[in-house]
Amino acid sequence: MPNPMRPYLLLSVVFFFNLYHSMAVPDPTHQALLQCLTQSIPTDTASSIIVSKSNPSYNSVLRAYIRNARFNTSSTPKPLIIITPLDESHVSAAVICSQKLGFQVKIRSGGHDYEGLSYVFDKPFFVLDMFNLRSITVNMADETAWVGAGATLGELYYNIWKNSKVHGFPAGVCPTVGVGGHLSGAGYGTLIRKYGLSVDHVVDAKLVDVNGKILDRKTMGEDLFWAIRGGGAASFGVVLSYKIKLVPVPETVTVFRIERLLTENATDITFKWQTIAPTTDENLFMRMLLQPVTRNKKKTARISVIALYLGDSDSLVSLLQKDFPELSIGKSNCNETTWIDSVLWWANFDLGTPPTALLDRDLNDAGFLKRKSDYVQTPIPKSGLESLWQKMIELGKVGMVFNAYGGRMDQIKPDETPFPHRAGNLYKIQYSVNWDQPGSEADKNFTTQAKLLHDFMTPFVSKNPRSAYFNYRDIDVGSTKKWSYEEGRVYGESYFNGNYERLVDVKTAVDANNFFRNEQSIPPRSSSILHSSYGSATCIIIAVHTCWYYIVFIFSLCSDLF
């Protein structure tokens, strides 16, 4: 006898089916990844390191290390899953499983990638966020340290200071930058003229390759070790940690900052700076900022000379009065301090701030910004500087940072690391613009300003190729859509000059199928990508998972109906 309730029960099945589909079906991608990871990681641990979009923590984990608000909008493509490894073995498993499921992986340490390439992609993708792998082990017996890729520069400086008051490391001035990205793209700071780049002091590394194997310098070989010290490690694997050699610093260092307007001899100072800053005593690093400003309701420009000297103020004043009298520096302009206090001062903390301030990761700190770069090999004439002031005032917002080279940078061969911009370069330029207003109109306005100033500088900067600094990531330099050698050469030769060909050879040897890739990665010589961004294997796995949950659910509802 037919069940009289059958039509109503069938309607109930349909209702609950739709409800289950919208609310109760576990994320099939999450389930597929979890199932894969648990083949090598305990289930509880695997579950804890996967943050999918359905996880209440997803938005906070994603935003925490986004440092450019341009890539934190509702329309910005978001990762399906953020993997947050707690152990080196988790990275290996993540690399293997991402390939099995057919998903692209973006690798993020501190999130200071100016173009967001470490956490944005236009196809379904995962982010492998290294922020938990932040261990730092300092060994003063041999003056080295092992530093996790997820550690920040501030954490590194703090740990060095805890172990020694007369040691430092030549890296950047922003304490929230991640060590992994900074060192893989070369890295530099206020010690550049004395000690060169960060990568010039990397003596070992641990890396997960495309096969999920954990390699060190000996097992990866010298070619790959060469490539990940300035060539962008994300093209070749996932760096877990770097072993660095510390450098000596004196007990007393001196810092100063001097500002001048155009009416205060700024043109003469800037012109002279170009020949003095790269050739003076290697213990002195002088950065120059050029900015459009308004004074007494009148638009003008201002220069700021910011310096670190590895010595006392008497020696510094004597040196500059001889070499750079236009600066008119006196002892009253100088502050004698310790190296760690100079690190804090350069990071815009007041002198006397406790070094523990360097441990603040300043999460969710993101403004809108655009950066570009250039190299200058011959001084800009005074007439060029005068026209530059007018262009900057006309544009209204974009500033420039001149970073002096010379010293140790002149002594290292351009092919010793992938970073080639050594002897022959007087200084590097960073074009810098920041803004607060969200929206496409503001974005277009300010990025266009940066491009216009960059275009204006064409006669005064390097040529054939017009070089750029890889760690000042700039998508305008070029990008790849087809992952081809020819596309890669456009930006590859700007960033790496003649070292591009060797980087391509290394890439071809270690990742011929181009799994580790982004819009400005090093391509293999001929790429046949086997790992599609959302491949058929993924679709099959997800379909199986989804259908299975539906079948089980419907069976449980219907088993007593008929």
Coordinates of C-alpha atoms in Angstrom, one line a residue:
M1 CA 0.0 0.0 0.0
P2 CA 1.5 3.4 -1.0
N3 CA 2.6 5.6 1.8
P4 CA 0.1 8.6 1.9
M5 CA 2.9 10.8 3.3
R6 CA 5.2 10.1 0.4
P7 CA 4.6 13.4 -1.6
Y8 CA 5.2 15.5 1.5
L9 CA 8.3 13.5 2.5
L10 CA 9.7 13.9 -1.0
L11 CA 9.2 17.7 -0.7
S12 CA 11.0 17.5 2.6
V13 CA 13.9 15.7 0.9
V14 CA 14.1 18.4 -1.7
F15 CA 14.0 21.1 1.0
F16 CA 16.7 19.5 3.1
F17 CA 18.8 18.7 0.0
N18 CA 18.9 22.4 -0.8
L19 CA 19.6 23.3 2.8
Y20 CA 22.4 20.8 2.9
H21 CA 23.9 22.2 -0.3
S22 CA 23.9 25.7 1.0
M23 CA 24.9 25.2 4.6
A24 CA 26.2 21.8 5.5
V25 CA 28.4 20.4 2.7
P26 CA 32.0 20.5 3.8
D27 CA 34.3 22.4 1.5
P28 CA 35.3 19.7 -1.0
T29 CA 38.7 21.3 -1.7
H30 CA 39.4 21.5 2.0
Q31 CA 38.4 17.8 2.4
A32 CA 40.6 16.7 -0.6
L33 CA 43.6 18.6 0.7
L34 CA 43.1 17.3 4.2
Q35 CA 42.8 13.7 3.0
C36 CA 46.1 14.2 1.0
L37 CA 48.0 15.9 3.9
T38 CA 47.0 13.2 6.4
Q39 CA 49.0 10.6 4.4
S40 CA 52.1 12.2 6.0
I41 CA 50.8 14.5 8.8
P42 CA 48.6 13.6 11.8
T43 CA 44.9 14.4 11.1
D44 CA 44.6 16.9 13.9
T45 CA 47.7 18.8 12.9
A46 CA 46.8 18.7 9.2
S47 CA 43.3 20.1 10.0
S48 CA 44.8 22.9 12.1
I49 CA 47.1 24.3 9.4
I50 CA 44.4 24.5 6.7
V51 CA 42.4 27.7 6.7
S52 CA 39.6 27.6 4.1
K53 CA 37.1 30.3 3.2
S54 CA 34.5 28.7 5.5
N55 CA 36.9 29.0 8.5
P56 CA 36.0 32.0 10.8
S57 CA 39.7 32.9 10.9
Y58 CA 40.1 33.1 7.1
N59 CA 39.8 36.8 6.7
S60 CA 42.0 37.7 9.6
V61 CA 44.7 35.3 8.5
L62 CA 44.6 36.6 4.9
R63 CA 44.6 40.2 5.9
A64 CA 47.3 39.9 8.6
Y65 CA 50.2 40.0 6.1
I66 CA 48.7 42.0 3.3
R67 CA 50.9 45.1 3.3
N68 CA 49.5 46.9 0.2
A69 CA 45.8 47.8 0.5
R70 CA 45.5 47.9 -3.3
F71 CA 45.3 44.1 -3.1
N72 CA 42.8 43.9 -0.2
T73 CA 39.6 44.8 -2.0
S74 CA 36.3 42.9 -2.5
S75 CA 37.3 42.3 -6.1
T76 CA 40.8 41.0 -5.4
P77 CA 41.1 37.3 -6.1
K78 CA 41.4 35.4 -2.8
P79 CA 43.0 32.0 -2.2
L80 CA 40.7 29.0 -1.7
I81 CA 42.9 27.9 1.1
I82 CA 45.7 29.3 3.2
I83 CA 48.1 26.7 4.5
T84 CA 50.0 27.8 7.6
P85 CA 52.7 25.1 8.2
L86 CA 54.1 24.6 11.7
D87 CA 56.9 22.4 10.7
E88 CA 59.2 21.9 7.8
S89 CA 57.6 18.6 6.9
H90 CA 54.3 20.4 6.5
V91 CA 55.8 22.5 3.7
S92 CA 56.9 19.3 1.9
A93 CA 53.4 17.8 2.2
A94 CA 51.8 21.0 1.1
V95 CA 54.0 21.2 -2.1
I96 CA 53.2 17.6 -2.9
C97 CA 49.5 17.8 -2.3
S98 CA 49.0 21.0 -4.1
Q99 CA 50.5 19.4 -7.2
K100 CA 48.3 16.3 -6.8
L101 CA 45.2 18.4 -6.6
G102 CA 46.2 20.7 -9.4
F103 CA 46.4 24.0 -7.5
Q104 CA 48.9 26.8 -7.9
V105 CA 50.7 27.8 -4.7
K106 CA 51.7 31.3 -3.8
I107 CA 54.4 31.6 -1.1
R108 CA 54.2 34.4 1.5
S109 CA 56.6 35.3 4.3
G110 CA 56.2 39.0 5.4
G111 CA 53.7 40.1 2.7
H112 CA 55.8 43.1 1.6
D113 CA 55.6 42.1 -2.1
Y114 CA 54.7 45.4 -3.6
E115 CA 52.5 43.9 -6.3
G116 CA 50.8 41.3 -4.1
L117 CA 52.2 38.4 -6.2
S118 CA 52.7 36.3 -3.1
Y119 CA 49.0 36.2 -2.3
V120 CA 47.0 37.1 -5.4
F121 CA 46.3 35.0 -8.5
D122 CA 43.6 35.1 -11.2
K123 CA 42.9 31.3 -11.0
P124 CA 41.9 29.2 -8.0
F125 CA 45.0 28.9 -5.8
F126 CA 46.5 28.2 -2.4
V127 CA 48.7 30.5 -0.3
L128 CA 51.5 28.8 1.6
D129 CA 52.0 31.3 4.5
M130 CA 55.3 30.9 6.3
F131 CA 54.7 33.1 9.3
N132 CA 54.8 30.3 11.8
L133 CA 58.3 29.2 10.7
R134 CA 60.1 32.0 12.5
S135 CA 62.7 30.3 14.6
I136 CA 66.1 32.1 15.0
T137 CA 69.2 30.4 16.4
V138 CA 72.2 32.6 16.9
N139 CA 75.6 30.9 17.3
M140 CA 78.2 33.4 18.5
A141 CA 81.0 30.7 18.4
D142 CA 81.1 31.0 14.6
E143 CA 79.1 34.3 14.3
T144 CA 76.2 32.8 12.3
A145 CA 72.5 32.4 12.7
W146 CA 69.8 30.1 11.2
V147 CA 66.8 32.2 10.4
G148 CA 63.3 30.9 9.5
A149 CA 61.8 32.2 6.3
G150 CA 58.8 33.5 8.3
A151 CA 60.8 35.5 10.7
T152 CA 60.9 39.3 10.3
L153 CA 63.9 41.5 10.1
G154 CA 63.0 43.1 13.4
E155 CA 63.0 39.7 15.1
L156 CA 66.4 38.9 13.5
Y157 CA 67.9 42.2 14.7
Y158 CA 66.5 41.7 18.2
N159 CA 67.9 38.2 18.5
I160 CA 71.3 39.4 17.3
W161 CA 71.2 42.2 19.9
K162 CA 70.3 39.7 22.6
N163 CA 73.5 37.7 21.9
S164 CA 75.9 40.5 21.0
K165 CA 76.1 44.3 21.2
V166 CA 78.9 44.4 18.6
H167 CA 77.3 42.4 15.8
G168 CA 74.7 43.2 13.2
F169 CA 73.5 42.1 9.8
P170 CA 73.2 44.1 6.5
A171 CA 69.5 44.0 5.8
G172 CA 66.5 46.4 5.4
V173 CA 65.3 49.2 7.6
C174 CA 61.6 48.0 7.8
P175 CA 61.3 45.6 10.7
T176 CA 58.2 43.8 9.5
V177 CA 59.7 42.6 6.3
G178 CA 59.9 38.8 6.1
V179 CA 63.3 37.2 5.9
G180 CA 62.3 34.7 3.3
G181 CA 61.4 37.2 0.6
H182 CA 64.0 39.8 1.6
L183 CA 67.0 37.5 1.3
S184 CA 65.7 35.6 -1.8
G185 CA 65.5 38.9 -3.7
A186 CA 68.9 40.2 -2.5
G187 CA 68.2 42.5 0.5
Y188 CA 70.0 45.6 1.4
G189 CA 70.1 48.3 4.1
T190 CA 72.2 50.9 5.8
L191 CA 75.3 48.6 5.9
I192 CA 75.4 48.2 2.1
R193 CA 78.5 50.2 1.5
K194 CA 80.4 48.5 4.3
Y195 CA 79.2 44.9 3.8
G196 CA 77.2 44.7 0.6
L197 CA 73.9 42.9 0.3
S198 CA 72.1 40.5 2.7
V199 CA 72.7 37.6 0.2
D200 CA 76.4 38.3 0.3
H201 CA 76.4 36.9 3.8
V202 CA 74.2 33.8 3.3
V203 CA 76.3 30.7 3.8
D204 CA 73.6 27.9 3.7
A205 CA 69.9 27.4 3.2
K206 CA 67.1 24.8 3.5
L207 CA 64.6 24.5 0.7
V208 CA 61.7 22.3 -0.3
D209 CA 62.0 21.4 -4.0
V210 CA 59.2 20.5 -6.4
N211 CA 59.4 16.9 -5.3
G212 CA 58.8 17.8 -1.7
K213 CA 62.4 17.0 -0.7
I214 CA 64.1 19.1 2.0
L215 CA 67.5 20.2 0.6
D216 CA 70.5 22.1 2.1
R217 CA 73.4 23.8 0.3
K218 CA 75.2 20.5 -0.2
T219 CA 72.3 18.5 -1.5
M220 CA 70.8 21.2 -3.7
G221 CA 74.1 22.0 -5.3
E222 CA 75.8 25.3 -6.0
D223 CA 73.7 26.3 -9.0
L224 CA 70.4 26.3 -7.1
F225 CA 72.1 27.8 -4.0
W226 CA 73.3 30.6 -6.2
A227 CA 69.8 31.2 -7.7
I228 CA 68.0 31.5 -4.4
R229 CA 70.3 34.2 -3.2
G230 CA 68.9 37.1 -5.1
G231 CA 67.0 35.4 -8.0
G232 CA 63.7 35.1 -6.3
A233 CA 63.5 31.8 -4.5
A234 CA 59.8 31.4 -5.2
S235 CA 60.7 30.4 -8.8
F236 CA 62.6 27.4 -7.6
G237 CA 61.1 26.1 -4.4
V238 CA 60.1 27.1 -0.9
V239 CA 62.9 28.4 1.3
L240 CA 62.5 27.2 4.8
S241 CA 65.5 29.0 6.4
Y242 CA 68.7 30.8 5.6
K243 CA 72.0 30.5 7.5
I244 CA 73.6 33.9 7.6
K245 CA 77.0 35.2 8.7
L246 CA 76.9 38.1 11.1
V247 CA 79.0 41.2 10.7
P248 CA 80.9 43.3 13.3
V249 CA 79.6 46.7 14.2
P250 CA 81.3 49.3 16.5
E251 CA 80.0 50.0 20.0
T252 CA 79.2 53.5 18.9
V253 CA 77.6 54.6 15.7
T254 CA 76.2 58.0 14.6
V255 CA 73.0 58.9 12.8
F256 CA 71.7 62.2 11.4
R257 CA 68.9 63.7 9.4
I258 CA 69.2 67.1 7.6
E259 CA 66.5 68.7 5.5
R260 CA 66.7 71.5 3.0
L261 CA 64.2 73.2 0.7
L262 CA 64.9 74.4 -2.8
T263 CA 65.6 77.9 -1.4
E264 CA 68.2 76.4 1.0
N265 CA 70.7 75.1 -1.6
A266 CA 68.9 71.8 -2.2
T267 CA 70.0 71.7 -5.8
D268 CA 73.7 72.1 -5.1
I269 CA 73.5 69.5 -2.2
T270 CA 71.8 67.0 -4.4
F271 CA 74.3 67.5 -7.3
K272 CA 77.2 67.0 -4.9
W273 CA 75.6 64.1 -3.1
Q274 CA 75.7 62.1 -6.4
T275 CA 79.5 62.0 -6.5
I276 CA 80.3 62.0 -2.7
A277 CA 77.8 59.5 -1.3
P278 CA 79.0 56.6 -3.5
T279 CA 82.7 57.4 -3.1
T280 CA 83.2 58.6 0.5
D281 CA 84.3 56.4 3.5
E282 CA 82.6 53.0 3.2
N283 CA 81.6 53.3 6.9
L284 CA 79.2 56.1 5.9
F285 CA 75.8 55.4 4.2
M286 CA 73.8 58.5 3.1
R287 CA 70.3 58.1 1.8
M288 CA 68.6 61.1 0.2
L289 CA 64.8 61.6 0.0
L290 CA 63.3 64.0 -2.6
Q291 CA 59.7 65.1 -1.9
P292 CA 57.2 67.7 -3.2
V293 CA 56.0 69.7 -0.3
T294 CA 53.9 72.9 0.4
R295 CA 55.4 75.7 2.5
N296 CA 53.5 79.0 3.1
K297 CA 50.8 77.9 0.7
K298 CA 53.5 77.6 -2.0
K299 CA 54.5 74.3 -3.7
T300 CA 58.2 73.5 -3.6
A301 CA 60.5 70.5 -3.0
R302 CA 62.5 69.3 -0.1
I303 CA 65.5 67.0 0.2
S304 CA 66.4 65.0 3.3
V305 CA 69.8 63.4 3.9
I306 CA 69.6 60.5 6.3
A307 CA 72.8 58.8 7.4
L308 CA 74.4 56.0 9.4
Y309 CA 78.1 56.2 10.2
L310 CA 80.0 53.3 11.8
G311 CA 81.9 55.5 14.2
D312 CA 81.7 58.6 16.4
S313 CA 80.3 62.0 15.6
D314 CA 83.7 63.8 15.7
S315 CA 85.1 61.6 12.9
L316 CA 81.9 62.0 10.9
V317 CA 81.8 65.7 11.1
S318 CA 85.5 66.0 10.2
L319 CA 84.9 63.7 7.2
L320 CA 81.9 65.6 5.9
Q321 CA 83.3 69.1 6.5
K322 CA 86.2 68.0 4.2
D323 CA 84.2 66.0 1.5
F324 CA 80.8 67.6 1.6
P325 CA 80.9 71.2 3.0
E326 CA 77.7 72.0 1.1
L327 CA 75.8 69.9 3.7
S328 CA 77.0 72.3 6.5
I329 CA 76.8 69.5 9.1
G330 CA 77.9 70.1 12.7
K331 CA 78.1 67.9 15.8
S332 CA 74.7 69.3 17.0
N333 CA 73.1 67.6 14.0
C334 CA 74.4 64.1 15.0
N335 CA 73.3 61.5 17.5
E336 CA 75.8 59.0 18.8
T337 CA 74.1 55.7 19.7
T338 CA 74.4 51.9 19.5
W339 CA 73.8 49.8 16.4
I340 CA 70.5 48.4 17.7
D341 CA 69.2 51.9 18.5
S342 CA 70.2 53.0 15.0
V343 CA 68.0 50.2 13.7
L344 CA 65.1 51.5 15.7
W345 CA 65.8 55.1 14.6
W346 CA 65.8 54.1 10.9
A347 CA 62.5 52.4 11.5
N348 CA 61.1 55.7 12.7
F349 CA 61.2 54.9 16.4
D350 CA 62.5 57.5 18.9
L351 CA 66.0 57.0 20.1
G352 CA 65.8 55.1 23.4
T353 CA 62.9 53.0 22.4
P354 CA 63.3 49.4 23.8
P355 CA 64.5 46.9 21.3
T356 CA 61.4 44.8 22.1
A357 CA 59.6 47.2 19.7
L358 CA 61.2 45.3 16.9
L359 CA 59.1 42.2 17.7
D360 CA 55.9 43.9 16.9
R361 CA 54.7 42.4 13.6
D362 CA 52.2 45.3 13.1
L363 CA 49.6 43.0 11.6
N364 CA 46.8 44.4 9.3
D365 CA 48.9 47.5 8.6
A366 CA 48.3 48.2 4.9
G367 CA 48.1 51.5 3.1
F368 CA 47.7 52.1 -0.7
L369 CA 51.1 52.3 -2.4
K370 CA 53.1 52.0 -5.6
R371 CA 56.8 51.6 -6.0
K372 CA 59.2 51.7 -9.0
S373 CA 63.0 51.6 -9.3
D374 CA 66.0 52.7 -11.4
Y375 CA 69.8 52.8 -11.4
V376 CA 71.9 55.9 -12.0
Q377 CA 75.4 55.5 -13.5
T378 CA 76.3 59.1 -14.3
P379 CA 75.4 62.1 -12.2
I380 CA 72.2 64.0 -13.2
P381 CA 73.3 67.5 -14.2
K382 CA 72.0 70.6 -12.3
S383 CA 69.8 71.5 -15.2
G384 CA 68.3 68.0 -15.0
L385 CA 67.7 68.3 -11.3
E386 CA 66.0 71.7 -11.7
S387 CA 63.6 70.2 -14.3
L388 CA 63.1 67.2 -11.9
W389 CA 61.9 69.5 -9.1
Q390 CA 59.4 71.1 -11.5
K391 CA 58.1 67.7 -12.6
M392 CA 57.7 66.5 -9.0
I393 CA 55.9 69.7 -8.0
E394 CA 53.7 69.4 -11.1
L395 CA 52.7 65.8 -10.2
G396 CA 52.3 66.6 -6.6
K397 CA 52.6 63.4 -4.7
V398 CA 55.4 61.0 -5.8
G399 CA 58.7 61.0 -3.9
M400 CA 62.1 59.6 -4.7
V401 CA 64.6 57.8 -2.5
F402 CA 68.3 57.8 -3.6
N403 CA 70.3 55.0 -2.0
A404 CA 74.1 55.3 -2.4
Y405 CA 76.2 52.4 -3.7
G406 CA 80.0 52.2 -3.9
G407 CA 82.2 50.8 -1.2
R408 CA 81.8 47.0 -0.9
M409 CA 79.3 47.0 -3.7
D410 CA 82.1 47.9 -6.2
Q411 CA 84.2 44.9 -5.1
I412 CA 81.7 42.1 -5.8
K413 CA 81.4 40.7 -9.3
P414 CA 78.0 41.1 -11.0
D415 CA 77.6 37.3 -11.4
E416 CA 78.6 36.3 -7.9
T417 CA 74.9 36.3 -7.1
P418 CA 71.9 36.8 -9.4
F419 CA 71.8 40.5 -8.3
P420 CA 74.0 42.2 -10.9
H421 CA 73.8 45.9 -10.1
R422 CA 77.2 46.4 -8.5
A423 CA 80.2 48.4 -9.8
G424 CA 79.3 51.2 -12.2
N425 CA 76.1 52.2 -10.4
L426 CA 76.3 55.4 -8.3
Y427 CA 72.9 54.9 -6.6
K428 CA 69.5 53.3 -6.9
I429 CA 66.3 55.2 -7.1
Q430 CA 63.0 54.1 -5.5
Y431 CA 59.9 56.0 -6.7
S432 CA 57.4 56.1 -3.9
V433 CA 53.8 57.1 -3.6
N434 CA 51.3 56.4 -0.9
W435 CA 47.6 57.4 -0.5
D436 CA 44.6 56.8 1.7
Q437 CA 41.6 56.9 -0.6
P438 CA 40.2 53.6 -1.8
G439 CA 38.8 53.1 -5.2
S440 CA 39.9 52.7 -8.8
E441 CA 40.0 56.5 -9.5
A442 CA 42.6 57.1 -6.8
D443 CA 44.5 54.0 -7.8
K444 CA 44.7 55.2 -11.4
N445 CA 45.7 58.7 -10.4
F446 CA 48.6 57.9 -8.1
T447 CA 50.0 54.9 -10.1
T448 CA 49.9 57.1 -13.2
Q449 CA 51.9 59.8 -11.3
A450 CA 54.6 57.2 -10.5
K451 CA 54.7 56.1 -14.1
L452 CA 55.0 59.7 -15.4
L453 CA 57.9 60.5 -13.1
H454 CA 59.6 57.2 -14.1
D455 CA 59.1 58.1 -17.7
F456 CA 60.5 61.6 -17.1
M457 CA 63.7 60.1 -15.7
T458 CA 64.5 58.0 -18.8
P459 CA 67.4 60.2 -20.0
F460 CA 69.1 60.0 -16.6
V461 CA 69.1 56.3 -15.7
S462 CA 70.5 53.0 -16.9
K463 CA 69.9 51.8 -20.4
N464 CA 70.0 48.5 -22.5
P465 CA 68.5 47.2 -20.3
R466 CA 66.8 49.8 -18.1
S467 CA 67.5 48.0 -14.9
A468 CA 65.2 47.6 -11.9
Y469 CA 65.5 46.1 -8.4
F470 CA 63.7 42.8 -8.0
N471 CA 62.6 43.4 -4.4
Y472 CA 60.9 46.6 -5.5
R473 CA 58.4 44.5 -7.3
D474 CA 56.9 46.4 -10.2
I475 CA 54.5 44.7 -12.7
D476 CA 55.1 47.6 -15.2
V477 CA 58.5 46.2 -15.9
G478 CA 56.8 43.2 -17.6
S479 CA 54.8 40.1 -16.8
T480 CA 54.1 36.7 -18.2
K481 CA 50.8 35.1 -19.1
K482 CA 52.1 32.2 -21.2
W483 CA 55.0 31.4 -18.8
S484 CA 57.4 31.6 -21.7
Y485 CA 61.1 32.3 -21.9
E486 CA 60.6 35.3 -24.2
E487 CA 58.1 36.9 -21.9
G488 CA 60.3 36.3 -18.9
R489 CA 63.3 37.8 -20.6
V490 CA 61.5 41.3 -20.7
Y491 CA 61.5 41.6 -16.9
G492 CA 64.2 39.1 -16.3
E493 CA 66.9 41.1 -18.0
S494 CA 65.8 44.3 -16.2
Y495 CA 66.0 42.7 -12.8
F496 CA 69.0 40.4 -13.4
N497 CA 70.8 41.7 -16.5
G498 CA 73.1 39.0 -17.9
N499 CA 72.3 36.6 -15.0
Y500 CA 68.9 35.9 -16.5
E501 CA 70.2 33.1 -18.7
R502 CA 71.8 31.2 -15.9
L503 CA 68.6 31.6 -13.8
V504 CA 66.6 30.1 -16.7
D505 CA 69.1 27.2 -16.8
V506 CA 68.7 26.5 -13.1
K507 CA 64.9 26.7 -13.4
T508 CA 64.9 24.3 -16.2
A509 CA 67.0 21.8 -14.2
V510 CA 65.0 21.9 -11.0
D511 CA 61.4 22.7 -12.1
A512 CA 61.0 22.0 -15.8
N513 CA 57.2 21.8 -15.5
N514 CA 57.1 25.3 -13.9
F515 CA 55.0 24.4 -10.9
F516 CA 56.6 27.3 -8.9
R517 CA 55.5 30.3 -10.8
N518 CA 54.0 33.8 -10.7
E519 CA 53.6 36.7 -13.0
Q520 CA 57.3 37.6 -12.8
S521 CA 58.9 34.3 -12.1
I522 CA 61.8 32.7 -13.9
P523 CA 60.5 30.4 -16.6
P524 CA 62.1 27.2 -17.9
R525 CA 63.4 27.3 -21.4
S526 CA 60.4 25.5 -22.8
S527 CA 57.4 25.2 -20.5
S528 CA 54.7 22.5 -20.8
I529 CA 52.8 23.2 -17.6
L530 CA 51.4 19.9 -16.3
H531 CA 50.0 21.5 -13.2
S532 CA 46.9 23.4 -14.4
S533 CA 45.5 25.9 -11.9
Y534 CA 42.3 23.9 -11.6
G535 CA 43.1 20.7 -13.3
S536 CA 40.9 17.7 -14.2
A537 CA 42.3 15.7 -11.3
T538 CA 41.0 18.4 -8.9
C539 CA 37.6 18.4 -10.6
I540 CA 37.2 14.6 -10.3
I541 CA 38.3 14.6 -6.6
I542 CA 35.9 17.4 -5.7
A543 CA 33.1 15.9 -7.7
V544 CA 33.5 12.6 -6.0
H545 CA 33.6 14.2 -2.5
T546 CA 30.5 16.3 -3.2
C547 CA 28.5 13.5 -4.7
W548 CA 29.4 11.2 -1.9
Y549 CA 28.2 13.6 0.8
Y550 CA 24.9 14.1 -1.2
I551 CA 24.4 10.3 -1.6
V552 CA 25.0 9.6 2.1
F553 CA 22.7 12.4 3.2
I554 CA 19.8 11.5 0.9
F555 CA 20.1 7.8 1.8
S556 CA 19.8 8.7 5.4
L557 CA 16.6 10.7 4.8
C558 CA 15.0 8.3 2.4
S559 CA 15.7 4.9 3.8
D560 CA 12.4 4.7 5.6
L561 CA 10.2 6.5 3.1
F562 CA 9.7 3.7 0.6

